[in-house]
Short mmCIF file of C-alpha atoms and ligand atoms in Angstrom, two decimals:
data_model
loop_
_atom_site.label_atom_id
_atom_site.label_comp_id
_atom_site.label_asym_id
_atom_site.label_seq_id
_atom_site.Cartn_x
_atom_site.Cartn_y
_atom_site.Cartn_z
CA UNK A 1 -84.05 5.38 129.51
CA UNK A 2 -80.66 5.86 131.19
CA UNK A 3 -77.67 5.81 128.91
CA UNK A 4 -75.65 3.97 131.56
CA UNK A 5 -76.91 1.36 133.91
CA UNK A 6 -74.38 -0.06 136.43
CA UNK A 7 -75.79 -2.87 138.70
CA UNK A 8 -74.26 -4.47 141.72
CA UNK A 9 -70.81 -4.22 140.67
CA UNK A 10 -68.52 -6.06 143.02
CA UNK A 11 -64.61 -6.34 142.74
CA UNK A 12 -62.08 -8.01 145.00
CA UNK A 13 -58.32 -7.81 145.03
CA UNK A 14 -57.09 -10.99 146.48
CA UNK A 15 -59.58 -11.23 149.31
CA UNK A 16 -60.32 -7.62 150.17
CA UNK A 17 -63.52 -6.31 148.55
CA UNK A 18 -62.77 -3.00 146.86
CA UNK A 19 -66.20 -2.61 145.31
CA UNK A 20 -69.31 -3.80 146.87
CA UNK A 21 -72.81 -3.72 145.51
CA UNK A 22 -72.19 -0.59 143.47
CA UNK A 23 -75.21 0.42 141.51
CA UNK A 24 -76.24 3.69 139.73
CA UNK A 25 -77.53 4.99 136.55
CA UNK A 26 -76.61 7.96 134.43
CA UNK A 27 -78.88 9.96 131.91
CA UNK A 28 -77.64 11.06 128.70
CA UNK A 29 -76.06 14.61 128.85
CA UNK A 30 -75.72 14.44 132.53
CA UNK A 31 -72.42 14.76 134.51
CA UNK A 32 -71.98 12.48 137.57
CA UNK A 33 -69.40 13.49 140.17
CA UNK A 34 -67.90 10.85 142.41
CA UNK A 35 -66.25 11.94 145.65
CA UNK A 36 -64.87 9.99 148.46
CA UNK A 37 -61.75 9.46 150.50
CA UNK A 38 -58.48 7.93 149.29
CA UNK A 39 -58.96 4.16 148.83
CA UNK A 40 -62.62 4.15 148.67
CA UNK A 41 -62.60 2.41 145.22
CA UNK A 42 -63.30 5.43 142.78
CA UNK A 43 -60.44 4.60 140.40
CA UNK A 44 -61.33 0.94 140.48
CA UNK A 45 -64.81 1.76 139.54
CA UNK A 46 -63.73 3.74 136.53
CA UNK A 47 -61.35 1.12 135.44
CA UNK A 48 -64.13 -1.41 135.60
CA UNK A 49 -66.28 0.72 133.30
CA UNK A 50 -63.32 0.86 130.93
CA UNK A 51 -62.54 -2.82 131.01
CA UNK A 52 -59.19 -2.37 132.51
CA UNK A 53 -60.36 -4.47 135.47
CA UNK A 54 -62.90 -7.23 135.42
CA UNK A 55 -65.46 -7.01 137.99
CA UNK A 56 -66.24 -10.07 140.04
CA UNK A 57 -69.96 -9.51 140.06
CA UNK A 58 -72.72 -7.24 138.50
CA UNK A 59 -73.40 -5.85 135.16
CA UNK A 60 -72.87 -2.84 133.01
CA UNK A 61 -75.11 -1.77 130.20
CA UNK A 62 -75.07 1.25 127.88
CA UNK A 63 -78.16 2.36 125.89
CA UNK A 64 -79.94 -0.99 126.99
CA UNK A 65 -77.03 -3.32 125.63
CA UNK A 66 -75.45 -5.35 128.22
CA UNK A 67 -71.77 -4.89 127.75
CA UNK A 68 -70.68 -6.91 130.79
CA UNK A 69 -72.28 -9.24 133.07
CA UNK A 70 -70.51 -11.35 135.64
CA UNK A 71 -72.68 -14.23 134.96
CA UNK A 72 -71.75 -14.29 131.34
CA UNK A 73 -69.23 -17.00 130.17
CA UNK A 74 -65.65 -15.70 129.99
CA UNK A 75 -65.62 -15.84 126.17
CA UNK A 76 -68.77 -13.76 125.89
CA UNK A 77 -67.29 -11.11 128.34
CA UNK A 78 -64.30 -10.76 126.09
CA UNK A 79 -66.04 -10.97 122.82
CA UNK A 80 -65.94 -7.51 121.01
CA UNK A 81 -64.01 -6.15 123.91
CA UNK A 82 -62.44 -3.52 121.77
CA UNK A 83 -65.86 -2.24 120.50
CA UNK A 84 -67.28 -2.34 124.04
CA UNK A 85 -64.45 -0.27 125.20
CA UNK A 86 -65.26 2.50 122.68
CA UNK A 87 -68.57 3.37 124.64
CA UNK A 88 -66.34 4.85 127.28
CA UNK A 89 -63.65 7.46 127.23
CA UNK A 90 -60.94 7.77 129.97
CA UNK A 91 -59.00 10.71 131.14
CA UNK A 92 -56.13 9.60 133.58
CA UNK A 93 -54.93 11.37 136.54
CA UNK A 94 -51.38 11.23 135.16
CA UNK A 95 -52.39 12.13 131.49
CA UNK A 96 -50.60 9.11 130.07
CA UNK A 97 -49.98 10.88 126.61
CA UNK A 98 -47.83 9.05 124.26
CA UNK A 99 -44.48 10.85 124.57
CA UNK A 100 -43.26 10.12 120.88
CA UNK A 101 -46.25 11.71 119.31
CA UNK A 102 -47.15 15.39 119.04
CA UNK A 103 -50.36 16.81 120.65
CA UNK A 104 -52.11 16.33 117.44
CA UNK A 105 -50.73 12.93 116.66
CA UNK A 106 -51.92 11.77 120.14
CA UNK A 107 -55.41 12.72 119.34
CA UNK A 108 -55.42 11.29 115.89
CA UNK A 109 -53.71 8.05 116.46
CA UNK A 110 -56.70 5.88 117.54
CA UNK A 111 -58.99 7.35 114.97
CA UNK A 112 -56.49 6.54 112.16
CA UNK A 113 -55.91 3.11 113.33
CA UNK A 114 -59.63 2.44 113.47
CA UNK A 115 -60.15 3.86 110.01
CA UNK A 116 -57.60 1.36 108.65
CA UNK A 117 -59.94 -1.33 109.49
CA UNK A 118 -62.70 0.00 107.26
CA UNK A 119 -62.90 -1.88 103.99
CA UNK A 120 -62.94 1.20 101.80
CA UNK A 121 -59.88 2.69 103.60
CA UNK A 122 -57.46 2.02 100.76
CA UNK A 123 -59.50 3.82 98.00
CA UNK A 124 -60.15 6.95 100.30
CA UNK A 125 -57.08 7.04 102.40
CA UNK A 126 -56.39 10.68 101.63
CA UNK A 127 -59.82 11.96 102.24
CA UNK A 128 -60.18 9.80 105.44
CA UNK A 129 -56.80 11.08 106.86
CA UNK A 130 -57.72 14.67 105.90
CA UNK A 131 -60.93 14.34 107.73
CA UNK A 132 -59.41 12.92 110.83
CA UNK A 133 -56.81 15.69 110.75
CA UNK A 134 -59.37 18.26 110.72
CA UNK A 135 -61.33 16.60 113.48
CA UNK A 136 -58.24 16.36 115.68
CA UNK A 137 -57.36 19.99 115.02
CA UNK A 138 -60.92 21.01 115.83
CA UNK A 139 -60.76 19.21 119.16
CA UNK A 140 -57.41 20.79 120.14
CA UNK A 141 -58.79 24.09 119.21
CA UNK A 142 -61.88 23.52 121.44
CA UNK A 143 -59.38 22.84 124.24
CA UNK A 144 -57.78 26.08 123.68
CA UNK A 145 -54.53 24.40 122.22
CA UNK A 146 -54.62 25.94 118.69
CA UNK A 147 -50.97 26.99 119.32
CA UNK A 148 -49.65 23.63 120.56
CA UNK A 149 -50.61 21.07 118.00
CA UNK A 150 -47.16 20.27 116.93
CA UNK A 151 -45.61 20.25 120.40
CA UNK A 152 -44.47 17.08 122.06
CA UNK A 153 -45.95 16.24 125.57
CA UNK A 154 -42.78 16.97 127.34
CA UNK A 155 -42.97 20.58 125.83
CA UNK A 156 -46.21 21.12 127.41
CA UNK A 157 -47.41 22.05 131.00
CA UNK A 158 -49.34 19.82 132.85
CA UNK A 159 -52.57 21.61 132.33
CA UNK A 160 -52.01 21.43 128.46
CA UNK A 161 -51.04 17.89 128.64
CA UNK A 162 -54.23 17.04 130.36
CA UNK A 163 -56.26 18.96 127.80
CA UNK A 164 -54.58 17.15 124.94
CA UNK A 165 -55.51 14.04 126.80
CA UNK A 166 -59.14 15.14 126.95
CA UNK A 167 -59.10 15.93 123.20
CA UNK A 168 -57.62 12.44 122.69
CA UNK A 169 -60.33 10.73 124.70
CA UNK A 170 -63.00 12.64 122.73
CA UNK A 171 -61.70 11.82 119.30
CA UNK A 172 -63.65 8.50 119.06
CA UNK A 173 -66.75 10.16 120.48
CA UNK A 174 -67.37 7.91 123.42
CA UNK A 175 -71.07 7.82 124.91
CA UNK A 176 -69.55 8.41 128.37
CA UNK A 177 -66.36 10.19 129.17
CA UNK A 178 -64.68 9.26 132.49
CA UNK A 179 -62.26 11.50 134.48
CA UNK A 180 -60.04 10.14 137.16
CA UNK A 181 -59.05 13.13 139.40
CA UNK A 182 -58.07 15.11 136.25
CA UNK A 183 -56.53 17.85 138.32
CA UNK A 184 -54.84 15.87 141.04
CA UNK A 185 -51.36 15.82 139.37
CA UNK A 186 -51.37 19.63 138.58
CA UNK A 187 -49.92 22.51 140.31
CA UNK A 188 -52.74 24.56 141.87
CA UNK A 189 -52.45 27.41 139.30
CA UNK A 190 -53.06 25.05 136.42
CA UNK A 191 -56.22 23.18 137.72
CA UNK A 192 -58.38 26.19 136.67
CA UNK A 193 -57.64 25.80 132.89
CA UNK A 194 -58.58 21.97 132.97
CA UNK A 195 -61.74 22.33 135.03
CA UNK A 196 -62.69 25.28 132.55
CA UNK A 197 -62.73 22.81 129.70
CA UNK A 198 -64.62 20.15 131.61
CA UNK A 199 -67.18 22.84 132.54
CA UNK A 200 -67.57 23.52 128.89
CA UNK A 201 -68.15 19.98 127.96
CA UNK A 202 -70.88 19.81 130.52
CA UNK A 203 -72.36 22.85 129.10
CA UNK A 204 -72.42 21.17 125.75
CA UNK A 205 -74.29 18.05 127.44
CA UNK A 206 -71.41 15.76 127.19
CA UNK A 207 -72.22 12.54 129.36
CA UNK A 208 -69.49 12.43 131.89
CA UNK A 209 -68.39 10.72 135.05
CA UNK A 210 -65.86 12.78 137.06
CA UNK A 211 -64.04 11.56 139.95
CA UNK A 212 -62.74 14.68 141.81
CA UNK A 213 -61.57 16.10 145.09
CA UNK A 214 -62.57 19.64 143.89
CA UNK A 215 -65.85 19.88 145.93
CA UNK A 216 -67.02 23.22 144.60
CA UNK A 217 -66.53 22.20 141.18
CA UNK A 218 -68.55 18.92 141.63
CA UNK A 219 -71.21 20.91 143.17
CA UNK A 220 -71.46 23.45 140.37
CA UNK A 221 -70.94 21.32 137.37
CA UNK A 222 -72.47 18.03 138.01
CA UNK A 223 -76.04 16.90 137.81
CA UNK A 224 -75.69 14.01 140.11
CA UNK A 225 -73.23 13.16 142.89
CA UNK A 226 -72.14 9.93 144.45
CA UNK A 227 -70.15 9.74 147.79
CA UNK A 228 -68.20 6.50 148.12
CA UNK A 229 -66.52 4.94 151.14
CA UNK A 230 -64.74 1.64 151.55
CA UNK A 231 -66.10 0.39 148.23
CA UNK A 232 -69.79 1.24 148.80
CA UNK A 233 -71.92 4.02 147.68
CA UNK A 234 -72.95 5.68 150.94
CA UNK A 235 -75.06 8.50 149.59
CA UNK A 236 -76.17 9.70 146.10
CA UNK A 237 -78.29 12.35 144.87
CA UNK A 238 -78.40 16.05 143.75
CA UNK A 239 -74.98 17.46 144.28
CA UNK A 240 -76.11 20.61 146.20
CA UNK A 241 -78.27 18.58 148.54
CA UNK A 242 -75.51 15.95 149.32
CA UNK A 243 -72.80 18.55 149.77
CA UNK A 244 -74.81 21.15 151.66
CA UNK A 245 -77.00 18.86 153.56
CA UNK A 246 -75.65 15.23 153.76
CA UNK A 247 -77.85 12.68 155.32
CA UNK A 248 -75.44 9.96 156.33
CA UNK A 249 -72.91 10.21 159.15
CA UNK A 250 -70.08 9.16 156.99
CA UNK A 251 -70.70 11.77 154.34
CA UNK A 252 -70.83 14.49 157.08
CA UNK A 253 -67.68 13.31 158.44
CA UNK A 254 -65.94 13.23 155.14
CA UNK A 255 -67.21 16.71 154.19
CA UNK A 256 -66.09 18.21 157.54
CA UNK A 257 -62.69 16.73 157.31
CA UNK A 258 -62.51 18.08 153.64
CA UNK A 259 -63.63 21.60 154.63
CA UNK A 260 -60.95 21.59 157.40
CA UNK A 261 -58.31 20.67 154.66
CA UNK B 1 7.20 -4.46 107.36
CA UNK B 2 4.54 -2.00 108.06
CA UNK B 3 2.55 -3.21 105.13
CA UNK B 4 3.01 -6.77 106.30
CA UNK B 5 1.73 -5.84 109.77
CA UNK B 6 -1.11 -3.96 108.29
CA UNK B 7 -2.19 -6.80 106.06
CA UNK B 8 -1.97 -9.31 109.02
CA UNK B 9 -4.00 -7.00 111.24
CA UNK B 10 -6.55 -6.46 108.62
CA UNK B 11 -6.89 -10.17 108.37
CA UNK B 12 -7.23 -10.48 112.02
CA UNK B 13 -9.82 -7.65 111.92
CA UNK B 14 -11.88 -9.61 109.51
CA UNK B 15 -12.21 -12.48 112.11
CA UNK B 16 -12.82 -10.07 114.78
CA UNK B 17 -15.43 -8.37 112.82
CA UNK B 18 -17.19 -11.67 111.89
CA UNK B 19 -17.31 -12.71 115.49
CA UNK B 20 -18.72 -9.30 116.54
CA UNK B 21 -21.43 -9.28 113.72
CA UNK B 22 -22.63 -12.85 113.97
CA UNK B 23 -22.73 -12.63 117.83
CA UNK B 24 -24.97 -9.54 117.47
CA UNK B 25 -27.11 -11.10 114.86
CA UNK B 26 -27.90 -14.14 117.15
CA UNK B 27 -27.74 -12.77 120.55
CA UNK B 28 -30.03 -9.71 119.99
CA UNK B 29 -33.18 -11.77 118.95
CA UNK B 30 -32.31 -14.65 121.37
CA UNK B 31 -31.95 -12.02 124.23
CA UNK B 32 -35.46 -10.75 123.38
CA UNK B 33 -36.92 -14.08 123.46
CA UNK B 34 -35.18 -14.73 126.82
CA UNK B 35 -36.54 -11.42 128.03
CA UNK B 36 -40.11 -12.27 127.19
CA UNK B 37 -39.56 -15.75 128.53
CA UNK B 38 -38.41 -14.29 131.82
CA UNK B 39 -41.54 -12.27 132.15
CA UNK B 40 -43.69 -15.23 131.23
CA UNK B 41 -46.92 -16.12 133.01
CA UNK B 42 -45.71 -19.76 133.60
CA UNK B 43 -43.25 -20.47 136.26
CA UNK B 44 -40.99 -23.06 134.43
CA UNK B 45 -39.57 -20.83 131.71
CA UNK B 46 -39.16 -18.03 134.17
CA UNK B 47 -37.31 -20.20 136.59
CA UNK B 48 -35.07 -21.90 133.90
CA UNK B 49 -34.06 -18.62 132.25
CA UNK B 50 -33.30 -17.17 135.80
CA UNK B 51 -30.96 -20.14 136.27
CA UNK B 52 -29.32 -19.70 132.89
CA UNK B 53 -28.76 -16.04 133.31
CA UNK B 54 -27.28 -16.54 136.75
CA UNK B 55 -24.77 -19.21 135.52
CA UNK B 56 -23.80 -17.23 132.42
CA UNK B 57 -23.37 -13.98 134.18
CA UNK B 58 -21.80 -15.53 137.20
CA UNK B 59 -18.94 -17.18 135.36
CA UNK B 60 -16.15 -15.95 133.09
CA UNK B 61 -16.73 -15.68 129.36
CA UNK B 62 -13.36 -17.19 128.79
CA UNK B 63 -14.38 -20.28 130.79
CA UNK B 64 -17.56 -20.65 128.86
CA UNK B 65 -15.69 -20.37 125.64
CA UNK B 66 -13.25 -23.02 126.75
CA UNK B 67 -16.14 -25.43 127.77
CA UNK B 68 -18.03 -24.89 124.59
CA UNK B 69 -14.95 -25.49 122.32
CA UNK B 70 -13.43 -28.45 124.13
CA UNK B 71 -16.30 -29.85 125.77
CA UNK B 72 -18.09 -31.69 123.02
CA UNK B 73 -15.08 -33.34 121.93
CA UNK B 74 -14.30 -34.75 125.51
CA UNK B 75 -17.84 -35.73 126.19
CA UNK B 76 -18.76 -37.15 122.69
CA UNK B 77 -15.49 -38.46 121.76
CA UNK B 78 -15.37 -36.43 118.59
CA UNK B 79 -15.15 -32.63 117.94
CA UNK B 80 -18.27 -31.07 116.60
CA UNK B 81 -16.38 -27.97 115.57
CA UNK B 82 -14.28 -28.60 112.54
CA UNK B 83 -10.63 -28.15 113.36
CA UNK B 84 -9.97 -25.29 111.01
CA UNK B 85 -10.37 -21.59 111.51
CA UNK B 86 -14.05 -21.48 110.67
CA UNK B 87 -14.75 -24.11 113.26
CA UNK B 88 -13.03 -21.96 115.89
CA UNK B 89 -15.06 -18.95 114.87
CA UNK B 90 -18.24 -20.84 114.93
CA UNK B 91 -17.56 -22.13 118.34
CA UNK B 92 -16.69 -18.48 119.50
CA UNK B 93 -19.92 -17.29 118.02
CA UNK B 94 -21.91 -19.75 119.86
CA UNK B 95 -20.36 -19.13 123.14
CA UNK B 96 -20.57 -15.35 122.66
CA UNK B 97 -24.17 -15.46 121.50
CA UNK B 98 -25.33 -17.46 124.58
CA UNK B 99 -23.32 -15.12 126.88
CA UNK B 100 -24.55 -11.85 125.19
CA UNK B 101 -28.06 -13.02 124.96
CA UNK B 102 -28.25 -13.22 128.58
CA UNK B 103 -26.87 -9.82 129.27
CA UNK B 104 -29.17 -8.37 126.59
CA UNK B 105 -32.29 -10.16 128.10
CA UNK B 106 -31.75 -8.26 131.42
CA UNK B 107 -31.37 -4.98 129.36
CA UNK B 108 -34.40 -5.68 127.34
CA UNK B 109 -36.50 -6.72 130.21
CA UNK B 110 -35.61 -3.50 132.09
CA UNK B 111 -36.73 -1.56 128.82
CA UNK B 112 -39.89 -3.32 128.61
CA UNK B 113 -40.72 -3.02 132.30
CA UNK B 114 -39.76 0.60 132.38
CA UNK B 115 -42.54 1.65 130.08
CA UNK B 116 -45.28 2.66 132.41
CA UNK B 117 -48.39 0.48 132.55
CA UNK B 118 -50.35 3.75 131.83
CA UNK B 119 -49.09 3.81 128.37
CA UNK B 120 -50.53 0.48 127.53
CA UNK B 121 -53.79 1.19 129.44
CA UNK B 122 -54.20 4.40 127.47
CA UNK B 123 -53.85 2.37 124.31
CA UNK B 124 -56.31 -0.21 125.47
CA UNK B 125 -59.00 2.33 126.37
CA UNK B 126 -58.65 3.85 122.87
CA UNK B 127 -59.63 0.50 121.43
CA UNK B 128 -56.04 -0.49 120.20
CA UNK B 129 -55.22 -4.15 119.75
CA UNK B 130 -52.30 -5.68 121.59
CA UNK B 131 -50.02 -5.49 118.53
CA UNK B 132 -50.95 -2.10 117.70
CA UNK B 133 -50.16 -1.15 121.38
CA UNK B 134 -46.70 -2.88 121.12
CA UNK B 135 -45.69 -1.47 117.63
CA UNK B 136 -47.25 2.10 118.05
CA UNK B 137 -46.71 2.89 121.62
CA UNK B 138 -44.37 0.71 123.68
CA UNK B 139 -41.72 -0.36 121.15
CA UNK B 140 -40.00 3.01 120.50
CA UNK B 141 -40.11 3.95 124.30
CA UNK B 142 -38.40 0.62 125.00
CA UNK B 143 -35.90 1.15 122.31
CA UNK B 144 -34.92 4.70 123.69
CA UNK B 145 -34.58 3.09 127.16
CA UNK B 146 -32.36 0.28 125.89
CA UNK B 147 -29.99 2.14 123.55
CA UNK B 148 -27.69 3.52 126.25
CA UNK B 149 -27.05 0.19 128.14
CA UNK B 150 -26.97 -1.67 124.96
CA UNK B 151 -24.29 0.48 123.51
CA UNK B 152 -22.08 -0.28 126.62
CA UNK B 153 -22.45 -4.04 126.06
CA UNK B 154 -21.92 -3.86 122.38
CA UNK B 155 -18.62 -1.82 122.92
CA UNK B 156 -17.58 -4.55 125.50
CA UNK B 157 -18.29 -7.06 122.86
CA UNK B 158 -15.64 -5.53 120.52
CA UNK B 159 -13.00 -6.07 123.13
CA UNK B 160 -14.34 -9.53 124.27
CA UNK B 161 -13.61 -10.79 120.75
CA UNK B 162 -10.05 -10.92 121.56
CA UNK B 163 -10.91 -13.82 124.03
CA UNK B 164 -11.13 -15.97 120.94
CA UNK B 165 -7.33 -16.25 120.89
CA UNK B 166 -7.79 -18.61 123.80
CA UNK B 167 -8.90 -21.29 121.37
CA UNK B 168 -6.47 -20.10 118.71
CA UNK B 169 -8.87 -18.16 116.44
CA UNK B 170 -6.70 -15.82 114.36
CA UNK B 171 -8.39 -12.54 115.35
CA UNK B 172 -6.99 -9.00 115.87
CA UNK B 173 -5.19 -9.27 119.16
CA UNK B 174 -3.64 -12.73 117.96
CA UNK B 175 -2.50 -11.04 114.87
CA UNK B 176 -0.75 -8.17 116.61
CA UNK B 177 0.72 -10.56 119.32
CA UNK B 178 2.26 -12.89 116.83
CA UNK B 179 4.64 -10.19 115.70
CA UNK B 180 5.89 -9.80 119.24
CA UNK B 181 6.43 -13.48 119.42
CA UNK B 182 8.17 -14.04 116.05
CA UNK B 183 9.85 -10.71 115.45
CA UNK B 184 10.06 -9.25 118.97
CA UNK B 185 8.30 -6.21 117.78
CA UNK B 186 6.07 -4.12 120.13
CA UNK B 187 4.86 -1.42 117.87
CA UNK B 188 2.40 -3.71 116.13
CA UNK B 189 0.67 -4.13 119.54
CA UNK B 190 0.07 -0.40 119.66
CA UNK B 191 -1.07 -0.36 116.11
CA UNK B 192 -3.47 -3.16 117.15
CA UNK B 193 -4.85 -0.94 119.80
CA UNK B 194 -5.47 1.69 117.07
CA UNK B 195 -7.53 -0.63 115.17
CA UNK B 196 -9.85 -1.35 118.28
CA UNK B 197 -9.98 2.38 118.93
CA UNK B 198 -11.22 3.15 115.49
CA UNK B 199 -13.82 0.11 115.59
CA UNK B 200 -15.19 1.46 118.84
CA UNK B 201 -15.00 4.95 117.76
CA UNK B 202 -17.23 4.27 114.79
CA UNK B 203 -19.72 2.39 117.03
CA UNK B 204 -19.68 5.41 119.50
CA UNK B 205 -20.76 7.80 116.74
CA UNK B 206 -23.31 5.37 115.48
CA UNK B 207 -24.90 5.15 119.01
CA UNK B 208 -24.68 8.84 119.64
CA UNK B 209 -26.46 9.24 116.31
CA UNK B 210 -29.20 6.86 117.33
CA UNK B 211 -29.40 8.46 120.73
CA UNK B 212 -29.81 11.97 119.26
CA UNK B 213 -32.44 10.72 116.80
CA UNK B 214 -34.51 9.51 119.76
CA UNK B 215 -33.92 12.75 121.69
CA UNK B 216 -37.04 14.47 120.29
CA UNK B 217 -39.13 12.93 123.11
CA UNK B 218 -38.92 12.01 126.76
N1 LIG C 301 -54.24 -3.78 141.31
C1 LIG C 301 -54.53 -3.76 142.74
N2 LIG C 301 -54.22 -4.75 143.46
C2 LIG C 301 -54.55 -4.79 144.83
N3 LIG C 301 -55.22 -3.78 145.45
C3 LIG C 301 -55.53 -2.64 144.70
C4 LIG C 301 -55.27 -2.60 143.20
N4 LIG C 301 -55.76 -1.58 142.89
C5 LIG C 301 -56.45 -0.98 143.85
N5 LIG C 301 -56.33 -1.70 144.97
C6 LIG C 301 -56.89 -1.47 146.29
O1 LIG C 301 -58.24 -1.01 146.20
C7 LIG C 301 -58.61 0.00 147.12
C8 LIG C 301 -59.33 1.01 146.21
O2 LIG C 301 -58.48 1.68 145.43
P1 LIG C 301 -58.71 2.84 144.29
O3 LIG C 301 -57.45 3.31 143.62
O4 LIG C 301 -59.91 2.34 143.47
O5 LIG C 301 -59.23 3.92 145.43
P2 LIG C 301 -59.45 5.54 145.11
O6 LIG C 301 -60.80 5.84 145.56
O7 LIG C 301 -59.25 5.86 143.58
O8 LIG C 301 -58.38 6.29 145.78
P3 LIG C 301 -57.49 7.65 145.61
O9 LIG C 301 -58.46 8.76 145.90
O10 LIG C 301 -56.37 7.57 146.46
O11 LIG C 301 -57.33 7.61 144.18
C9 LIG C 301 -57.38 0.49 147.73
O12 LIG C 301 -57.46 -0.15 149.06
C10 LIG C 301 -56.22 -0.10 147.08
O13 LIG C 301 -55.23 -0.34 147.71
MG1 LIG C 302 -57.85 7.01 142.53
#
């Protein structure tokens, strides 16, 4: 069974349809790349999955559990929203690190707050915090940031900030990690270090959805690829096939335009 | 004579200080309420606050003070402020609190809206509650944005307290001025200026300290 099932997602802003009948599924341990021109609805789709936007139609299920269904009454959609959100992690284009916290504090914050809600928190506070700290440090080390744990975001390069953001998103062990153009805000010479850690995550079979303009990267790293245009999925399939041998006219045009820069 | 003047000025300083402190005490929270109200989902409070801020910022504080002090007596037939010194101070604090709350509300609103939406969203995605997001993420960033414009207003308030002389509250400037009127002395006026300079100087140091404390992040 697929870990993620997205069915007929529809989203309107005012009266323009930004997502129309978007359906796909994702297997556990796979990486899905989403490509498409500016304004095609890629960010909006990720925001719907993370409950930052509420779709106007369709449903979202993770591991067979329906998290969202547009036909649900409002109260049921919002019930347990925080828990539902934790199935997904999000890495933003502009990092959105918390500036007043160090790299390590950024990574640990959500885990610490969540731990506080546990009934046995008071008795085991020390051990729990020690465990969370060890976890946070391990994540930053995994991102190649062992030397940067006590740095504040403004003391880090864009590439380092984005890697902290990835560690932060991994801290709560989401089922599916979403990336919204993780390298678009970076200087070209810094994109490599971020792509490298995402590649390493793919090698470790992290379930991911990656919106990207890095075609070569999408082709190499993902197991599945979606091309979107004007809010609809035009073509999806095996990355190499879609990129090297697109079937749809719109995909061909997009890839040609992309190849020409 | 020097000691007489000093004692009189210290007396005036006490009133000045009371007006200053109580005005801050009321206008800061009231300003925050107005700031939230002006960003409300509902149109009515938004609209009302907009009009209030427009009127208060568009007219002289001295005029507002006169209206607040004399208005009730003329409309209601009896003065709601007791005729003694404390009544005059209370009226001043009321007028100043309304005035400063409006200025503060605009500053607070700028501070709140200046925190990028991405900060709140990053918190939401990490499963934080609304209050966790406010207290753990937004608040400090807001404070950092608000401190410099706030310090300007607070320093202006120190000097605005001298307007209380209009309704014969015996504050610092009144105290200094009275020696000129009665004894024809001008040096107490300069001495009065020194009091203000020290007051403002201490506040400047305090605000610099706070700004330095918040300097560790951007
Ligand atoms: N909050 C909003 N209100 C109104 N319209 C919006 C909003 N957010 C996005 N849109 C519109 O929805 C469409 C899709 O936007 P989206 O950001 O999802 O595109 P995208 O594929 O991520 O583009 P890009 O590659 O530039 O990031 C655009 O036409 C955009 O103008
Ligand atoms: Mg986008």
